[in-house]
Tab-separated table of C-alpha atoms in Angstrom:
chain	number	residue	atom	x	y	z
A	1	UNK	CA	116.159	96.626	160.237
A	2	UNK	CA	116.325	97.719	163.850
A	3	UNK	CA	118.943	100.438	164.332
A	4	UNK	CA	120.523	99.319	167.587
A	5	UNK	CA	123.733	98.360	169.336
A	6	UNK	CA	125.970	99.495	166.432
A	7	UNK	CA	125.471	96.072	164.890
A	8	UNK	CA	126.766	95.294	161.410
A	9	UNK	CA	125.236	93.006	158.838
A	10	UNK	CA	125.579	92.154	155.167
A	11	UNK	CA	123.450	90.899	152.300
A	12	UNK	CA	125.250	88.408	150.078
A	13	UNK	CA	124.008	87.222	146.691
A	14	UNK	CA	125.377	85.294	143.753
A	15	UNK	CA	126.437	87.182	140.625
A	16	UNK	CA	127.485	84.034	138.754
A	17	UNK	CA	128.143	80.409	139.560
A	18	UNK	CA	131.533	81.334	141.070
A	19	UNK	CA	131.125	84.874	142.399
A	20	UNK	CA	129.295	86.499	145.296
A	21	UNK	CA	128.556	90.190	145.880
A	22	UNK	CA	128.107	91.661	149.353
A	23	UNK	CA	126.340	94.845	150.491
A	24	UNK	CA	127.053	95.927	154.084
A	25	UNK	CA	125.096	97.984	156.632
A	26	UNK	CA	126.367	99.496	159.867
A	27	UNK	CA	123.641	100.235	162.406
A	28	UNK	CA	123.608	103.133	164.804
A	29	UNK	CA	121.928	103.022	168.175
A	30	UNK	CA	118.699	105.036	167.757
A	31	UNK	CA	116.362	102.112	168.470
A	32	UNK	CA	114.321	103.073	165.385
A	33	UNK	CA	113.187	100.880	162.529
A	34	UNK	CA	115.110	101.716	159.347
A	35	UNK	CA	114.756	100.697	155.717
A	36	UNK	CA	117.557	99.978	153.281
A	37	UNK	CA	117.204	99.269	149.564
A	38	UNK	CA	119.733	97.334	147.529
A	39	UNK	CA	119.558	97.344	143.724
A	40	UNK	CA	121.083	94.050	142.590
A	41	UNK	CA	121.577	94.540	138.851
A	42	UNK	CA	123.912	91.565	138.527
A	43	UNK	CA	122.128	89.130	140.872
A	44	UNK	CA	121.843	85.478	139.874
A	45	UNK	CA	119.423	83.215	141.753
A	46	UNK	CA	120.487	79.576	141.362
A	47	UNK	CA	118.504	78.157	144.301
A	48	UNK	CA	115.838	75.637	143.415
A	49	UNK	CA	113.250	75.025	146.092
A	50	UNK	CA	114.906	74.100	149.356
A	51	UNK	CA	118.181	72.921	147.802
A	52	UNK	CA	120.114	76.180	147.990
A	53	UNK	CA	120.020	79.805	149.004
A	54	UNK	CA	119.714	82.753	146.652
A	55	UNK	CA	120.331	85.468	149.255
A	56	UNK	CA	122.002	85.405	152.644
A	57	UNK	CA	121.796	87.934	155.442
A	58	UNK	CA	124.760	87.635	157.761
A	59	UNK	CA	125.280	89.428	161.065
A	60	UNK	CA	128.959	90.397	161.056
A	61	UNK	CA	129.018	92.271	164.371
A	62	UNK	CA	126.572	92.164	167.242
A	63	UNK	CA	122.965	91.006	167.175
A	64	UNK	CA	121.443	92.384	163.963
A	65	UNK	CA	117.628	92.395	163.754
A	66	UNK	CA	116.387	92.335	160.148
A	67	UNK	CA	112.750	91.890	159.141
A	68	UNK	CA	110.869	91.764	156.879
A	69	UNK	CA	112.761	91.201	153.642
A	70	UNK	CA	111.078	91.969	150.341
A	71	UNK	CA	112.461	91.076	146.918
A	72	UNK	CA	111.027	92.767	143.820
A	73	UNK	CA	111.946	91.829	140.281
A	74	UNK	CA	112.236	95.064	138.279
A	75	UNK	CA	112.550	93.675	134.790
């Protein structure tokens, strides 16, 4: 993500068919590219094709710039 403007953003994912977990990030204002890693041990990915989302990135304050996103299955 781009560390600028003290923006805030969150990653939301499903943990079951009725629950969602959120991980939040608060940016500084260095203008540098930063990396964050989330370990989602309880993630559940119900999306099938283009019918639903498995992960959501939501800007909660300011104009958050996030790219790229990489998902790795560990087990």
